[in-house]
PDB file of C-alpha atoms in Angstrom:
ATOM      1  CA  MET A   1     168.692 -25.761 -75.087  1.00  0.00           C
ATOM      2  CA  GLN A   2     167.034 -28.129 -72.454  1.00  0.00           C
ATOM      3  CA  ASP A   3     163.338 -26.178 -72.236  1.00  0.00           C
ATOM      4  CA  PRO A   4     163.581 -25.550 -67.978  1.00  0.00           C
ATOM      5  CA  GLN A   5     159.506 -25.105 -67.601  1.00  0.00           C
ATOM      6  CA  PRO A   6     157.872 -28.046 -70.122  1.00  0.00           C
ATOM      7  CA  ASP A   7     154.505 -28.085 -68.902  1.00  0.00           C
ATOM      8  CA  PHE A   8     153.988 -24.057 -68.452  1.00  0.00           C
ATOM      9  CA  LYS A   9     152.777 -23.470 -71.518  1.00  0.00           C
ATOM     10  CA  PRO A  10     149.597 -20.948 -71.809  1.00  0.00           C
ATOM     11  CA  SER A  11     147.280 -19.752 -74.570  1.00  0.00           C
ATOM     12  CA  VAL A  12     148.492 -16.423 -75.620  1.00  0.00           C
ATOM     13  CA  GLY A  13     145.740 -14.003 -75.214  1.00  0.00           C
ATOM     14  CA  VAL A  14     143.554 -16.207 -73.092  1.00  0.00           C
ATOM     15  CA  ALA A  15     142.870 -14.976 -69.648  1.00  0.00           C
ATOM     16  CA  GLU A  16     143.061 -18.006 -67.378  1.00  0.00           C
ATOM     17  CA  ASP A  17     142.695 -18.304 -63.384  1.00  0.00           C
ATOM     18  CA  LEU A  18     145.133 -18.869 -60.632  1.00  0.00           C
ATOM     19  CA  SER A  19     143.344 -18.221 -58.579  1.00  0.00           C
ATOM     20  CA  PRO A  20     140.065 -17.020 -56.956  1.00  0.00           C
ATOM     21  CA  GLY A  21     140.770 -13.364 -57.563  1.00  0.00           C
ATOM     22  CA  LEU A  22     143.198 -13.420 -59.964  1.00  0.00           C
ATOM     23  CA  ARG A  23     143.945 -14.414 -63.631  1.00  0.00           C
ATOM     24  CA  ARG A  24     146.923 -13.767 -65.908  1.00  0.00           C
ATOM     25  CA  ILE A  25     147.391 -13.226 -69.401  1.00  0.00           C
ATOM     26  CA  LEU A  26     150.515 -14.430 -72.195  1.00  0.00           C
ATOM     27  CA  ALA A  27     151.357 -11.577 -74.345  1.00  0.00           C
ATOM     28  CA  PRO A  28     152.524 -12.476 -77.422  1.00  0.00           C
ATOM     29  CA  ASN A  29     156.637 -12.227 -77.347  1.00  0.00           C
ATOM     30  CA  PRO A  30     158.917 -14.906 -76.132  1.00  0.00           C
ATOM     31  CA  SER A  31     162.133 -14.830 -77.113  1.00  0.00           C
ATOM     32  CA  PRO A  32     165.496 -16.165 -75.186  1.00  0.00           C
ATOM     33  CA  MET A  33     164.695 -13.362 -72.851  1.00  0.00           C
ATOM     34  CA  THR A  34     161.372 -13.565 -72.382  1.00  0.00           C
ATOM     35  CA  PHE A  35     160.726 -17.224 -72.352  1.00  0.00           C
ATOM     36  CA  ARG A  36     156.988 -18.185 -73.267  1.00  0.00           C
ATOM     37  CA  GLY A  37     156.153 -13.915 -72.834  1.00  0.00           C
ATOM     38  CA  THR A  38     155.642 -11.183 -70.669  1.00  0.00           C
ATOM     39  CA  ASN A  39     153.062 -12.403 -68.018  1.00  0.00           C
ATOM     40  CA  THR A  40     149.799  -9.814 -67.357  1.00  0.00           C
ATOM     41  CA  TYR A  41     147.605 -10.022 -64.261  1.00  0.00           C
ATOM     42  CA  LEU A  42     144.805  -8.976 -63.325  1.00  0.00           C
ATOM     43  CA  LEU A  43     144.144  -8.526 -59.679  1.00  0.00           C
ATOM     44  CA  GLY A  44     140.748  -8.653 -58.239  1.00  0.00           C
ATOM     45  CA  THR A  45     136.882  -8.949 -58.600  1.00  0.00           C
ATOM     46  CA  SER A  46     135.255  -5.735 -60.014  1.00  0.00           C
ATOM     47  CA  GLU A  47     138.083  -3.365 -59.391  1.00  0.00           C
ATOM     48  CA  LEU A  48     140.420  -5.033 -61.093  1.00  0.00           C
ATOM     49  CA  ALA A  49     144.258  -4.326 -60.981  1.00  0.00           C
ATOM     50  CA  VAL A  50     146.461  -4.734 -63.733  1.00  0.00           C
ATOM     51  CA  ILE A  51     150.183  -5.922 -62.910  1.00  0.00           C
ATOM     52  CA  ASP A  52     152.410  -5.576 -66.464  1.00  0.00           C
ATOM     53  CA  PRO A  53     150.478  -4.755 -68.831  1.00  0.00           C
ATOM     54  CA  GLY A  54     153.308  -5.520 -71.738  1.00  0.00           C
ATOM     55  CA  PRO A  55     155.046  -4.574 -74.138  1.00  0.00           C
ATOM     56  CA  ASP A  56     153.086  -1.902 -76.995  1.00  0.00           C
ATOM     57  CA  ASP A  57     151.397  -4.690 -79.111  1.00  0.00           C
ATOM     58  CA  PRO A  58     147.773  -4.068 -80.073  1.00  0.00           C
ATOM     59  CA  ALA A  59     146.683  -7.694 -79.991  1.00  0.00           C
ATOM     60  CA  HIS A  60     147.942  -7.200 -76.058  1.00  0.00           C
ATOM     61  CA  LEU A  61     145.761  -4.459 -75.945  1.00  0.00           C
ATOM     62  CA  GLN A  62     142.782  -5.564 -77.502  1.00  0.00           C
ATOM     63  CA  ALA A  63     143.168  -9.296 -75.594  1.00  0.00           C
ATOM     64  CA  ILE A  64     143.004  -7.071 -71.576  1.00  0.00           C
ATOM     65  CA  GLU A  65     140.461  -5.440 -72.686  1.00  0.00           C
ATOM     66  CA  SER A  66     138.682  -8.279 -73.961  1.00  0.00           C
ATOM     67  CA  ALA A  67     139.549  -9.710 -70.379  1.00  0.00           C
ATOM     68  CA  VAL A  68     136.967  -7.368 -68.663  1.00  0.00           C
ATOM     69  CA  LEU A  69     133.966  -8.966 -67.243  1.00  0.00           C
ATOM     70  CA  PRO A  70     130.649  -7.112 -67.407  1.00  0.00           C
ATOM     71  CA  GLY A  71     129.707  -6.160 -64.073  1.00  0.00           C
ATOM     72  CA  GLN A  72     134.190  -5.480 -63.516  1.00  0.00           C
ATOM     73  CA  LYS A  73     136.216  -2.091 -64.760  1.00  0.00           C
ATOM     74  CA  ILE A  74     140.015  -1.750 -64.159  1.00  0.00           C
ATOM     75  CA  THR A  75     140.795   0.804 -61.886  1.00  0.00           C
ATOM     76  CA  HIS A  76     144.545   0.698 -61.380  1.00  0.00           C
ATOM     77  CA  ILE A  77     147.566  -0.516 -63.513  1.00  0.00           C
ATOM     78  CA  PHE A  78     151.247  -1.360 -62.211  1.00  0.00           C
ATOM     79  CA  VAL A  79     154.049  -1.507 -63.607  1.00  0.00           C
ATOM     80  CA  THR A  80     156.870  -3.307 -62.194  1.00  0.00           C
ATOM     81  CA  HIS A  81     159.725  -1.870 -63.427  1.00  0.00           C
ATOM     82  CA  ALA A  82     160.851   0.130 -66.529  1.00  0.00           C
ATOM     83  CA  HIS A  83     161.653  -2.554 -69.405  1.00  0.00           C
ATOM     84  CA  LEU A  84     160.085  -2.607 -73.026  1.00  0.00           C
ATOM     85  CA  ASP A  85     158.502  -6.225 -72.148  1.00  0.00           C
ATOM     86  CA  HIS A  86     156.732  -4.434 -69.445  1.00  0.00           C
ATOM     87  CA  SER A  87     155.606  -1.046 -69.206  1.00  0.00           C
ATOM     88  CA  PRO A  88     155.174   0.212 -72.967  1.00  0.00           C
ATOM     89  CA  LEU A  89     151.364  -0.776 -72.969  1.00  0.00           C
ATOM     90  CA  ALA A  90     150.590   0.409 -70.229  1.00  0.00           C
ATOM     91  CA  SER A  91     149.944   4.830 -71.016  1.00  0.00           C
ATOM     92  CA  PRO A  92     147.530   3.384 -74.153  1.00  0.00           C
ATOM     93  CA  LEU A  93     146.037   1.373 -71.718  1.00  0.00           C
ATOM     94  CA  ALA A  94     145.892   3.990 -69.118  1.00  0.00           C
ATOM     95  CA  ASN A  95     144.236   5.783 -71.993  1.00  0.00           C
ATOM     96  CA  ARG A  96     141.947   3.778 -73.124  1.00  0.00           C
ATOM     97  CA  VAL A  97     140.177   3.030 -69.671  1.00  0.00           C
ATOM     98  CA  ASP A  98     141.467   6.191 -68.324  1.00  0.00           C
ATOM     99  CA  ALA A  99     143.069   4.512 -65.466  1.00  0.00           C
ATOM    100  CA  PRO A 100     146.268   5.769 -63.186  1.00  0.00           C
ATOM    101  CA  VAL A 101     150.086   4.288 -63.627  1.00  0.00           C
ATOM    102  CA  LEU A 102     151.731   3.099 -60.900  1.00  0.00           C
ATOM    103  CA  ALA A 103     155.219   2.464 -60.518  1.00  0.00           C
ATOM    104  CA  PHE A 104     158.041   4.003 -58.411  1.00  0.00           C
ATOM    105  CA  GLY A 105     159.202   6.100 -61.451  1.00  0.00           C
ATOM    106  CA  ARG A 106     161.100   6.720 -64.624  1.00  0.00           C
ATOM    107  CA  ALA A 107     164.153   4.103 -65.490  1.00  0.00           C
ATOM    108  CA  GLU A 108     166.672   5.775 -63.896  1.00  0.00           C
ATOM    109  CA  ASP A 109     165.036   6.311 -60.223  1.00  0.00           C
ATOM    110  CA  GLY A 110     166.176   4.304 -57.577  1.00  0.00           C
ATOM    111  CA  ARG A 111     169.944   4.430 -58.943  1.00  0.00           C
ATOM    112  CA  SER A 112     172.612   3.921 -56.367  1.00  0.00           C
ATOM    113  CA  LYS A 113     175.294   6.293 -55.995  1.00  0.00           C
ATOM    114  CA  THR A 114     177.437   3.974 -58.097  1.00  0.00           C
ATOM    115  CA  MET A 115     175.555   3.235 -60.525  1.00  0.00           C
ATOM    116  CA  THR A 116     173.988   6.778 -61.940  1.00  0.00           C
ATOM    117  CA  ARG A 117     178.031   7.553 -61.214  1.00  0.00           C
ATOM    118  CA  LEU A 118     178.464   5.051 -64.350  1.00  0.00           C
ATOM    119  CA  ALA A 119     175.294   6.215 -66.329  1.00  0.00           C
ATOM    120  CA  LEU A 120     176.399   9.484 -66.516  1.00  0.00           C
ATOM    121  CA  SER A 121     179.865   8.405 -67.503  1.00  0.00           C
ATOM    122  CA  GLY A 122     178.986   6.150 -70.130  1.00  0.00           C
ATOM    123  CA  CYS A 123     181.979   3.911 -69.635  1.00  0.00           C
ATOM    124  CA  VAL A 124     180.113   0.367 -68.995  1.00  0.00           C
ATOM    125  CA  GLY A 125     177.248   0.703 -72.037  1.00  0.00           C
ATOM    126  CA  GLY A 126     174.417  -1.020 -70.866  1.00  0.00           C
ATOM    127  CA  GLY A 127     170.813   0.385 -71.302  1.00  0.00           C
ATOM    128  CA  GLU A 128     169.346  -2.398 -73.381  1.00  0.00           C
ATOM    129  CA  GLY A 129     165.319  -3.495 -73.461  1.00  0.00           C
ATOM    130  CA  VAL A 130     164.985   0.344 -71.231  1.00  0.00           C
ATOM    131  CA  ASP A 131     161.218   1.909 -72.016  1.00  0.00           C
ATOM    132  CA  GLN A 132     163.271   5.899 -71.297  1.00  0.00           C
ATOM    133  CA  ALA A 133     159.518   7.190 -71.923  1.00  0.00           C
ATOM    134  CA  PHE A 134     157.914   5.594 -69.026  1.00  0.00           C
ATOM    135  CA  ALA A 135     156.459   7.834 -67.017  1.00  0.00           C
ATOM    136  CA  PRO A 136     153.879   6.854 -64.078  1.00  0.00           C
ATOM    137  CA  ASP A 137     150.683   8.971 -62.843  1.00  0.00           C
ATOM    138  CA  ILE A 138     151.120   8.085 -59.254  1.00  0.00           C
ATOM    139  CA  HIS A 139     154.966   7.668 -57.771  1.00  0.00           C
ATOM    140  CA  LEU A 140     154.983   4.364 -55.316  1.00  0.00           C
ATOM    141  CA  SER A 141     157.515   4.383 -52.341  1.00  0.00           C
ATOM    142  CA  ASP A 142     158.316   1.193 -50.482  1.00  0.00           C
ATOM    143  CA  ASP A 143     155.676  -0.583 -48.231  1.00  0.00           C
ATOM    144  CA  GLN A 144     153.196   1.574 -49.735  1.00  0.00           C
ATOM    145  CA  VAL A 145     149.804  -0.031 -49.482  1.00  0.00           C
ATOM    146  CA  ILE A 146     146.939   0.378 -52.292  1.00  0.00           C
ATOM    147  CA  LYS A 147     143.454  -0.237 -52.213  1.00  0.00           C
ATOM    148  CA  GLY A 148     140.826  -1.720 -54.321  1.00  0.00           C
ATOM    149  CA  LYS A 149     137.350  -2.756 -53.551  1.00  0.00           C
ATOM    150  CA  ASP A 150     137.858  -6.215 -52.969  1.00  0.00           C
ATOM    151  CA  TRP A 151     142.211  -6.545 -52.494  1.00  0.00           C
ATOM    152  CA  SER A 152     145.131  -5.522 -51.471  1.00  0.00           C
ATOM    153  CA  LEU A 153     148.745  -4.474 -52.550  1.00  0.00           C
ATOM    154  CA  ARG A 154     151.865  -3.331 -50.958  1.00  0.00           C
ATOM    155  CA  ALA A 155     155.086  -2.155 -53.019  1.00  0.00           C
ATOM    156  CA  LEU A 156     158.614  -3.423 -52.378  1.00  0.00           C
ATOM    157  CA  HIS A 157     160.939  -1.385 -53.414  1.00  0.00           C
ATOM    158  CA  THR A 158     162.995  -4.302 -55.158  1.00  0.00           C
ATOM    159  CA  PRO A 159     166.263  -3.283 -56.886  1.00  0.00           C
ATOM    160  CA  GLY A 160     168.547  -5.057 -58.335  1.00  0.00           C
ATOM    161  CA  HIS A 161     167.211  -6.093 -61.781  1.00  0.00           C
ATOM    162  CA  MET A 162     166.511  -2.756 -62.477  1.00  0.00           C
ATOM    163  CA  ALA A 163     166.635   0.573 -60.050  1.00  0.00           C
ATOM    164  CA  ASN A 164     163.259   1.407 -60.108  1.00  0.00           C
ATOM    165  CA  HIS A 165     162.184  -2.399 -59.533  1.00  0.00           C
ATOM    166  CA  LEU A 166     158.852  -3.135 -57.768  1.00  0.00           C
ATOM    167  CA  CYS A 167     157.271  -6.186 -56.370  1.00  0.00           C
ATOM    168  CA  PHE A 168     153.828  -6.545 -55.151  1.00  0.00           C
ATOM    169  CA  ALA A 169     152.284  -8.501 -51.922  1.00  0.00           C
ATOM    170  CA  TRP A 170     149.244  -9.856 -52.482  1.00  0.00           C
ATOM    171  CA  ASP A 171     149.321 -11.142 -48.773  1.00  0.00           C
ATOM    172  CA  ASN A 172     151.714 -13.918 -48.451  1.00  0.00           C
ATOM    173  CA  VAL A 173     151.849 -13.809 -52.382  1.00  0.00           C
ATOM    174  CA  LEU A 174     153.666 -11.832 -54.516  1.00  0.00           C
ATOM    175  CA  PHE A 175     154.552 -10.459 -57.530  1.00  0.00           C
ATOM    176  CA  SER A 176     157.959 -11.126 -58.509  1.00  0.00           C
ATOM    177  CA  GLY A 177     158.743  -8.811 -61.561  1.00  0.00           C
ATOM    178  CA  ASP A 178     161.629 -10.000 -63.162  1.00  0.00           C
ATOM    179  CA  LEU A 179     163.245 -10.077 -59.933  1.00  0.00           C
ATOM    180  CA  VAL A 180     162.451 -13.693 -59.318  1.00  0.00           C
ATOM    181  CA  MET A 181     161.437 -16.360 -61.632  1.00  0.00           C
ATOM    182  CA  GLY A 182     161.526 -19.559 -62.420  1.00  0.00           C
ATOM    183  CA  TRP A 183     162.810 -20.640 -65.416  1.00  0.00           C
ATOM    184  CA  ALA A 184     166.264 -18.621 -65.219  1.00  0.00           C
ATOM    185  CA  SER A 185     167.942 -16.290 -62.927  1.00  0.00           C
ATOM    186  CA  SER A 186     167.615 -12.473 -64.426  1.00  0.00           C
ATOM    187  CA  LEU A 187     170.478 -10.100 -66.227  1.00  0.00           C
ATOM    188  CA  VAL A 188     171.517  -7.939 -64.123  1.00  0.00           C
ATOM    189  CA  SER A 189     173.031  -4.630 -66.701  1.00  0.00           C
ATOM    190  CA  PRO A 190     175.014  -2.380 -65.313  1.00  0.00           C
ATOM    191  CA  PRO A 191     173.512   0.984 -64.958  1.00  0.00           C
ATOM    192  CA  ASP A 192     170.100  -0.529 -64.958  1.00  0.00           C
ATOM    193  CA  GLY A 193     171.551  -3.417 -62.897  1.00  0.00           C
ATOM    194  CA  ASP A 194     173.048  -3.377 -60.153  1.00  0.00           C
ATOM    195  CA  LEU A 195     174.697  -6.919 -58.248  1.00  0.00           C
ATOM    196  CA  GLY A 196     175.067  -4.606 -54.797  1.00  0.00           C
ATOM    197  CA  GLY A 197     170.759  -4.709 -55.226  1.00  0.00           C
ATOM    198  CA  PHE A 198     169.528  -6.938 -56.657  1.00  0.00           C
ATOM    199  CA  MET A 199     171.371  -9.169 -53.702  1.00  0.00           C
ATOM    200  CA  ALA A 200     170.212  -6.835 -50.818  1.00  0.00           C
ATOM    201  CA  SER A 201     166.229  -7.836 -52.663  1.00  0.00           C
ATOM    202  CA  LEU A 202     166.612 -11.436 -52.222  1.00  0.00           C
ATOM    203  CA  GLN A 203     167.579 -11.263 -48.377  1.00  0.00           C
ATOM    204  CA  ARG A 204     164.962  -8.839 -47.953  1.00  0.00           C
ATOM    205  CA  LEU A 205     162.758 -11.514 -49.283  1.00  0.00           C
ATOM    206  CA  ASP A 206     163.750 -14.121 -47.833  1.00  0.00           C
ATOM    207  CA  ARG A 207     162.895 -12.883 -44.320  1.00  0.00           C
ATOM    208  CA  THR A 208     159.333 -13.211 -45.291  1.00  0.00           C
ATOM    209  CA  SER A 209     157.703 -16.860 -45.151  1.00  0.00           C
ATOM    210  CA  TRP A 210     155.895 -16.974 -49.033  1.00  0.00           C
ATOM    211  CA  ASP A 211     153.639 -19.005 -50.616  1.00  0.00           C
ATOM    212  CA  THR A 212     153.326 -17.722 -54.326  1.00  0.00           C
ATOM    213  CA  PHE A 213     155.719 -15.702 -56.225  1.00  0.00           C
ATOM    214  CA  HIS A 214     154.223 -14.746 -59.950  1.00  0.00           C
ATOM    215  CA  ALA A 215     156.869 -13.818 -61.870  1.00  0.00           C
ATOM    216  CA  GLY A 216     157.188 -11.442 -64.769  1.00  0.00           C
ATOM    217  CA  HIS A 217     157.792 -14.390 -67.345  1.00  0.00           C
ATOM    218  CA  GLY A 218     157.274 -18.050 -66.995  1.00  0.00           C
ATOM    219  CA  ALA A 219     155.308 -20.703 -64.264  1.00  0.00           C
ATOM    220  CA  PRO A 220     154.433 -19.444 -61.162  1.00  0.00           C
ATOM    221  CA  ILE A 221     157.367 -20.223 -58.142  1.00  0.00           C
ATOM    222  CA  THR A 222     155.492 -22.888 -55.769  1.00  0.00           C
ATOM    223  CA  THR A 223     157.883 -23.119 -53.174  1.00  0.00           C
ATOM    224  CA  PRO A 224     159.637 -18.715 -53.692  1.00  0.00           C
ATOM    225  CA  ASN A 225     161.494 -18.915 -50.630  1.00  0.00           C
ATOM    226  CA  ALA A 226     163.695 -22.047 -52.243  1.00  0.00           C
ATOM    227  CA  ARG A 227     164.016 -20.719 -55.103  1.00  0.00           C
ATOM    228  CA  VAL A 228     164.938 -17.109 -53.578  1.00  0.00           C
ATOM    229  CA  GLN A 229     167.933 -19.241 -51.511  1.00  0.00           C
ATOM    230  CA  GLU A 230     168.272 -21.292 -54.959  1.00  0.00           C
ATOM    231  CA  LEU A 231     169.570 -17.189 -56.068  1.00  0.00           C
ATOM    232  CA  LEU A 232     171.469 -15.955 -54.115  1.00  0.00           C
ATOM    233  CA  ALA A 233     173.603 -19.188 -53.637  1.00  0.00           C
ATOM    234  CA  HIS A 234     173.809 -18.717 -57.159  1.00  0.00           C
ATOM    235  CA  ARG A 235     175.227 -15.740 -57.513  1.00  0.00           C
ATOM    236  CA  MET A 236     177.727 -16.388 -54.800  1.00  0.00           C
ATOM    237  CA  ALA A 237     179.166 -19.533 -56.238  1.00  0.00           C
ATOM    238  CA  ARG A 238     179.415 -16.824 -60.062  1.00  0.00           C
ATOM    239  CA  GLU A 239     180.834 -14.470 -57.256  1.00  0.00           C
ATOM    240  CA  SER A 240     183.879 -17.122 -56.251  1.00  0.00           C
ATOM    241  CA  SER A 241     183.744 -18.581 -59.835  1.00  0.00           C
ATOM    242  CA  ILE A 242     185.129 -14.428 -61.319  1.00  0.00           C
ATOM    243  CA  LEU A 243     187.711 -15.177 -58.527  1.00  0.00           C
ATOM    244  CA  GLU A 244     188.638 -18.056 -58.808  1.00  0.00           C
ATOM    245  CA  GLY A 245     188.643 -17.359 -63.274  1.00  0.00           C
ATOM    246  CA  LEU A 246     190.825 -13.706 -62.175  1.00  0.00           C
ATOM    247  CA  ALA A 247     193.482 -16.005 -59.625  1.00  0.00           C
ATOM    248  CA  ALA A 248     195.035 -17.035 -63.149  1.00  0.00           C
ATOM    249  CA  GLY A 249     195.397 -14.107 -64.022  1.00  0.00           C
ATOM    250  CA  PRO A 250     193.001 -10.391 -64.966  1.00  0.00           C
ATOM    251  CA  ALA A 251     190.741 -10.943 -67.325  1.00  0.00           C
ATOM    252  CA  ASN A 252     187.663  -9.165 -69.079  1.00  0.00           C
ATOM    253  CA  ALA A 253     183.700  -9.679 -68.410  1.00  0.00           C
ATOM    254  CA  GLN A 254     183.911 -11.190 -72.551  1.00  0.00           C
ATOM    255  CA  ARG A 255     186.489 -13.846 -71.148  1.00  0.00           C
ATOM    256  CA  LEU A 256     185.677 -14.645 -68.058  1.00  0.00           C
ATOM    257  CA  ALA A 257     181.301 -14.857 -69.032  1.00  0.00           C
ATOM    258  CA  ARG A 258     183.432 -17.204 -71.621  1.00  0.00           C
ATOM    259  CA  MET A 259     185.154 -19.769 -68.891  1.00  0.00           C
ATOM    260  CA  ILE A 260     181.909 -19.227 -66.577  1.00  0.00           C
ATOM    261  CA  TYR A 261     178.878 -19.968 -68.487  1.00  0.00           C
ATOM    262  CA  THR A 262     180.265 -22.678 -71.143  1.00  0.00           C
ATOM    263  CA  GLU A 263     177.303 -24.994 -72.016  1.00  0.00           C
ATOM    264  CA  THR A 264     175.283 -21.363 -72.772  1.00  0.00           C
ATOM    265  CA  PRO A 265     174.241 -20.721 -75.968  1.00  0.00           C
ATOM    266  CA  GLU A 266     176.201 -18.480 -78.274  1.00  0.00           C
ATOM    267  CA  ALA A 267     173.792 -15.885 -78.352  1.00  0.00           C
ATOM    268  CA  LEU A 268     173.101 -15.869 -74.841  1.00  0.00           C
ATOM    269  CA  LEU A 269     176.804 -15.292 -74.273  1.00  0.00           C
ATOM    270  CA  PRO A 270     176.213 -11.057 -74.481  1.00  0.00           C
ATOM    271  CA  ALA A 271     174.110 -10.855 -71.558  1.00  0.00           C
ATOM    272  CA  ALA A 272     175.987 -13.754 -69.675  1.00  0.00           C
ATOM    273  CA  SER A 273     178.644 -11.476 -69.562  1.00  0.00           C
ATOM    274  CA  ARG A 274     176.481  -8.305 -68.397  1.00  0.00           C
ATOM    275  CA  ASN A 275     176.308 -10.632 -65.577  1.00  0.00           C
ATOM    276  CA  VAL A 276     179.707 -10.818 -65.490  1.00  0.00           C
ATOM    277  CA  LEU A 277     180.414  -7.019 -65.730  1.00  0.00           C
ATOM    278  CA  ALA A 278     177.401  -6.778 -63.193  1.00  0.00           C
ATOM    279  CA  HIS A 279     179.827  -9.698 -60.325  1.00  0.00           C
ATOM    280  CA  LEU A 280     183.348  -7.436 -61.319  1.00  0.00           C
ATOM    281  CA  ILE A 281     181.579  -4.109 -60.849  1.00  0.00           C
ATOM    282  CA  ASP A 282     180.204  -4.755 -57.040  1.00  0.00           C
ATOM    283  CA  LEU A 283     183.359  -6.910 -56.361  1.00  0.00           C
ATOM    284  CA  MET A 284     185.551  -3.557 -57.629  1.00  0.00           C
ATOM    285  CA  ASP A 285     183.304  -1.907 -54.635  1.00  0.00           C
ATOM    286  CA  LYS A 286     184.068  -4.249 -51.756  1.00  0.00           C
ATOM    287  CA  SER A 287     188.088  -3.549 -52.957  1.00  0.00           C
ATOM    288  CA  PHE A 288     188.407  -7.421 -54.194  1.00  0.00           C
ATOM    289  CA  ILE A 289     189.563  -6.383 -57.584  1.00  0.00           C
ATOM    290  CA  GLU A 290     190.554  -3.346 -59.969  1.00  0.00           C
ATOM    291  CA  PRO A 291     190.563  -2.564 -63.426  1.00  0.00           C
ATOM    292  CA  VAL A 292     193.563  -2.925 -64.916  1.00  0.00           C
ATOM    293  CA  SER A 293     192.989   0.664 -66.500  1.00  0.00           C
ATOM    294  CA  GLU A 294     190.355   2.847 -67.317  1.00  0.00           C
ATOM    295  CA  LEU A 295     186.755   1.042 -66.362  1.00  0.00           C
ATOM    296  CA  SER A 296     184.322   0.254 -68.517  1.00  0.00           C
ATOM    297  CA  GLU A 297     182.381  -2.853 -70.358  1.00  0.00           C
ATOM    298  CA  THR A 298     185.736  -4.711 -71.180  1.00  0.00           C
ATOM    299  CA  ALA A 299     188.118  -3.618 -68.791  1.00  0.00           C
ATOM    300  CA  VAL A 300     190.822  -5.674 -67.975  1.00  0.00           C
ATOM    301  CA  PHE A 301     189.870  -6.886 -63.907  1.00  0.00           C
ATOM    302  CA  ARG A 302     192.750  -8.054 -61.520  1.00  0.00           C
ATOM    303  CA  ARG A 303     192.859  -9.087 -58.099  1.00  0.00           C
ATOM    304  CA  ILE A 304     193.608  -6.801 -55.880  1.00  0.00           C
TER     305      ILE A 304
END
């Protein structure tokens, strides 16, 4: 599989300057789903905000602490969402530096009525990589502004990749978490992921003109609005492909994924199937399709 960002190869554990008052540390957790690893951001020059402390890894904890220069201290720890590659280090770091953890809420907070019902039924599986133990000290609401000595962040509730997902706006720069990345599109896996919420969150971001997105994984996105529009178009094309596939006859998410994701490596087809399932549930909610029998992650769907 071709490297989507061949020039993005930061050194693991090294605090790199991105712009005045902003540094990035790459966590040592590369994988097909995390790319080079999780990006942890340090914002500020005296009172530091840490954005996405990352996985529970002692070496990464040490790297974050080592990046705190004389005259600096960590005063806030922000988490975009409760996945195991973003949130577990928040509590150990908070205990070491005596700073609060701020996020929208626990992993299940922010779910739509449909996803809450699906989660309670257990019929569609899910739960991949969820940090069920995560609990912030401070719950942030949509559009809430948090200020440090030399920075200000506005929390944007942007569900879709996960129900409790937040992006953080720093003027016209956005820390976009896993909602918008440059190297790949996001996994949307019900009931934690919600395609309707994902599309609405992208549309919300597209109503603002942004300079740069700093994503949870991968390189900075320097044409962020174009990337948002590309992702919206990509999802609409996926929806069209799914409806076209179902026009040929009933099928389940796994079969449709093999039909549509023809260039995807075998190891990533399960994730592709979860993305297709998210589309199927969204199309079912919009009354375009229906399950042939009881709804499940392997259910066969047909056009109405």
